[in-house]
Amino acid sequence: MFEVHVDLNGADQIIANHGLQPGGPVQRFFTSELMRLSDPYVPFRAGPLKNSVHASPEWDAIIYNTPYARYHWFGKLMVDPITKKGAFYDPKSGRFWSRPNTPKVLTSRDMVYTGAPLRGPKWVERCWIDNKDSIIKSTQDYLGGL
């Protein structure tokens, strides 16, 4: 008769060994891939919204950090609650402005996007719908190479 002892690593160690822990290499790859493929879907006029993208510290969220990102995410016009205008135009500077310290309210009016046909609201969600199979495949390929 003989005895066999099998010493298995704990689940956390196995997960870490394969780069699958939260914020680990696989999470970072997946999030980076989704950010990269979402780029042509992001509303674009001059680039600040598109170029503000970054991952959360845990790499479990994609953040677009501009004052107007929320408007574009929902694709609905937001207006000043008193004037009912989205913004005022200054012909001297060629810029639009809003009243300071005045939170805007969401309307039901759709925003109109120009440029590439993919650009518009909820861009990361639409990118995922269009590209999930290739993102999953590339993540699997990345995991296989670790």
Tab-separated table of C-alpha atoms in Angstrom:
chain	number	residue	atom	x	y	z
A	1	MET	CA	0.000	0.000	0.000
A	2	PHE	CA	1.140	3.556	-0.673
A	3	GLU	CA	-0.067	7.068	0.031
A	4	VAL	CA	-0.377	9.920	-2.441
A	5	HIS	CA	-0.448	13.538	-1.362
A	6	VAL	CA	-1.487	16.112	-3.920
A	7	ASP	CA	-0.666	19.687	-3.037
A	8	LEU	CA	-2.827	21.984	-5.158
A	9	ASN	CA	-2.485	25.732	-5.096
A	10	GLY	CA	-5.486	27.618	-3.838
A	11	ALA	CA	-7.940	29.057	-6.334
A	12	ASP	CA	-6.557	32.578	-5.857
A	13	GLN	CA	-3.045	31.380	-6.686
A	14	ILE	CA	-4.237	29.514	-9.794
A	15	ILE	CA	-6.156	32.592	-10.948
A	16	ALA	CA	-3.104	34.811	-10.370
A	17	ASN	CA	-0.798	32.351	-12.151
A	18	HIS	CA	-2.976	32.718	-15.246
A	19	GLY	CA	-3.241	36.509	-15.006
A	20	LEU	CA	-6.974	36.375	-14.306
A	21	GLN	CA	-7.070	38.320	-11.047
A	22	PRO	CA	-8.999	41.619	-10.965
A	23	GLY	CA	-6.814	44.274	-12.572
A	24	GLY	CA	-4.405	41.604	-13.781
A	25	PRO	CA	-2.835	41.245	-17.220
A	26	VAL	CA	-5.869	39.619	-18.849
A	27	GLN	CA	-8.245	42.288	-17.477
A	28	ARG	CA	-5.867	44.993	-18.703
A	29	PHE	CA	-5.634	43.415	-22.157
A	30	PHE	CA	-9.422	43.027	-22.441
A	31	THR	CA	-10.117	46.608	-21.340
A	32	SER	CA	-7.412	48.006	-23.634
A	33	GLU	CA	-8.787	46.041	-26.572
A	34	LEU	CA	-12.323	47.308	-25.956
A	35	MET	CA	-11.041	50.901	-25.641
A	36	ARG	CA	-9.054	50.561	-28.874
A	37	LEU	CA	-11.942	49.138	-30.864
A	38	SER	CA	-14.401	51.693	-29.423
A	39	ASP	CA	-12.371	54.614	-30.812
A	40	PRO	CA	-14.214	54.908	-34.169
A	41	TYR	CA	-17.561	54.866	-32.318
A	42	VAL	CA	-16.807	57.869	-30.055
A	43	PRO	CA	-18.471	61.162	-31.050
A	44	PHE	CA	-15.821	63.383	-32.581
A	45	ARG	CA	-15.565	66.994	-33.571
A	46	ALA	CA	-12.098	68.114	-32.443
A	47	GLY	CA	-11.035	65.140	-30.324
A	48	PRO	CA	-11.184	66.002	-26.596
A	49	LEU	CA	-13.840	63.394	-25.779
A	50	LYS	CA	-12.176	60.641	-27.798
A	51	ASN	CA	-8.735	61.513	-26.464
A	52	SER	CA	-9.824	61.649	-22.796
A	53	VAL	CA	-10.330	57.874	-22.576
A	54	HIS	CA	-8.584	55.903	-19.851
A	55	ALA	CA	-9.186	52.814	-17.764
A	56	SER	CA	-10.190	52.935	-14.125
A	57	PRO	CA	-7.416	52.091	-11.634
A	58	GLU	CA	-8.806	48.531	-11.392
A	59	TRP	CA	-9.068	48.266	-15.208
A	60	ASP	CA	-12.728	47.245	-14.839
A	61	ALA	CA	-14.244	50.377	-16.372
A	62	ILE	CA	-13.593	52.699	-19.288
A	63	ILE	CA	-13.767	56.403	-18.468
A	64	TYR	CA	-14.243	59.345	-20.821
A	65	ASN	CA	-13.381	62.421	-18.795
A	66	THR	CA	-14.811	65.588	-20.332
A	67	PRO	CA	-17.561	67.882	-19.053
A	68	TYR	CA	-19.854	66.841	-21.906
A	69	ALA	CA	-19.187	63.081	-21.972
A	70	ARG	CA	-22.549	62.373	-20.289
A	71	TYR	CA	-24.506	64.268	-22.959
A	72	HIS	CA	-22.874	62.282	-25.697
A	73	TRP	CA	-23.201	58.957	-23.873
A	74	PHE	CA	-26.983	59.321	-23.797
A	75	GLY	CA	-27.153	61.107	-27.156
A	76	LYS	CA	-29.808	63.455	-25.832
A	77	LEU	CA	-29.627	67.226	-25.758
A	78	MET	CA	-29.099	68.694	-22.297
A	79	VAL	CA	-30.230	72.276	-21.749
A	80	ASP	CA	-30.074	75.101	-19.261
A	81	PRO	CA	-33.217	74.709	-17.094
A	82	ILE	CA	-34.098	78.408	-17.423
A	83	THR	CA	-33.100	79.369	-20.979
A	84	LYS	CA	-33.835	75.904	-22.449
A	85	LYS	CA	-30.707	76.273	-24.600
A	86	GLY	CA	-27.874	73.790	-24.889
A	87	ALA	CA	-25.279	76.555	-25.150
A	88	PHE	CA	-24.704	80.106	-26.289
A	89	TYR	CA	-22.469	80.956	-29.245
A	90	ASP	CA	-19.813	83.677	-29.014
A	91	PRO	CA	-19.097	84.879	-32.557
A	92	LYS	CA	-15.907	86.686	-31.453
A	93	SER	CA	-14.183	83.555	-30.168
A	94	GLY	CA	-16.117	81.079	-32.298
A	95	ARG	CA	-16.831	79.077	-29.144
A	96	PHE	CA	-19.921	77.871	-27.364
A	97	TRP	CA	-20.429	78.501	-23.648
A	98	SER	CA	-22.962	77.784	-20.910
A	99	ARG	CA	-23.965	79.682	-17.812
A	100	PRO	CA	-21.477	78.822	-15.040
A	101	ASN	CA	-22.611	76.634	-12.132
A	102	THR	CA	-25.880	75.765	-13.840
A	103	PRO	CA	-26.569	72.021	-14.019
A	104	LYS	CA	-28.284	71.116	-17.250
A	105	VAL	CA	-31.368	68.961	-17.607
A	106	LEU	CA	-31.743	66.042	-19.990
A	107	THR	CA	-34.307	66.382	-22.786
A	108	SER	CA	-35.771	63.736	-25.071
A	109	ARG	CA	-34.264	65.417	-28.180
A	110	ASP	CA	-31.728	63.237	-29.983
A	111	MET	CA	-28.355	64.740	-30.766
A	112	VAL	CA	-27.239	64.617	-34.394
A	113	TYR	CA	-23.776	63.192	-35.050
A	114	THR	CA	-21.650	63.841	-38.095
A	115	GLY	CA	-18.499	62.194	-39.321
A	116	ALA	CA	-17.937	58.467	-39.449
A	117	PRO	CA	-21.187	56.482	-39.481
A	118	LEU	CA	-20.345	54.590	-36.277
A	119	ARG	CA	-20.025	57.686	-34.099
A	120	GLY	CA	-22.842	58.293	-31.646
A	121	PRO	CA	-24.270	57.517	-28.205
A	122	LYS	CA	-23.389	54.511	-26.046
A	123	TRP	CA	-20.325	53.903	-28.187
A	124	VAL	CA	-18.644	51.279	-25.998
A	125	GLU	CA	-21.844	49.224	-25.765
A	126	ARG	CA	-22.332	49.376	-29.546
A	127	CYS	CA	-18.687	48.474	-30.117
A	128	TRP	CA	-19.074	45.432	-27.849
A	129	ILE	CA	-22.170	44.296	-29.757
A	130	ASP	CA	-20.325	44.644	-33.078
A	131	ASN	CA	-16.960	43.218	-31.961
A	132	LYS	CA	-17.496	40.911	-28.992
A	133	ASP	CA	-16.491	37.758	-30.857
A	134	SER	CA	-13.160	39.236	-31.988
A	135	ILE	CA	-12.496	40.747	-28.537
A	136	ILE	CA	-13.177	37.402	-26.860
A	137	LYS	CA	-10.954	35.619	-29.403
A	138	SER	CA	-8.072	38.067	-29.002
A	139	THR	CA	-8.370	37.830	-25.200
A	140	GLN	CA	-8.304	34.032	-25.410
A	141	ASP	CA	-5.228	34.239	-27.662
A	142	TYR	CA	-3.568	36.598	-25.185
A	143	LEU	CA	-4.389	34.266	-22.280
A	144	GLY	CA	-2.962	31.320	-24.192
A	145	GLY	CA	0.304	33.180	-24.624
A	146	LEU	CA	0.799	33.860	-20.921
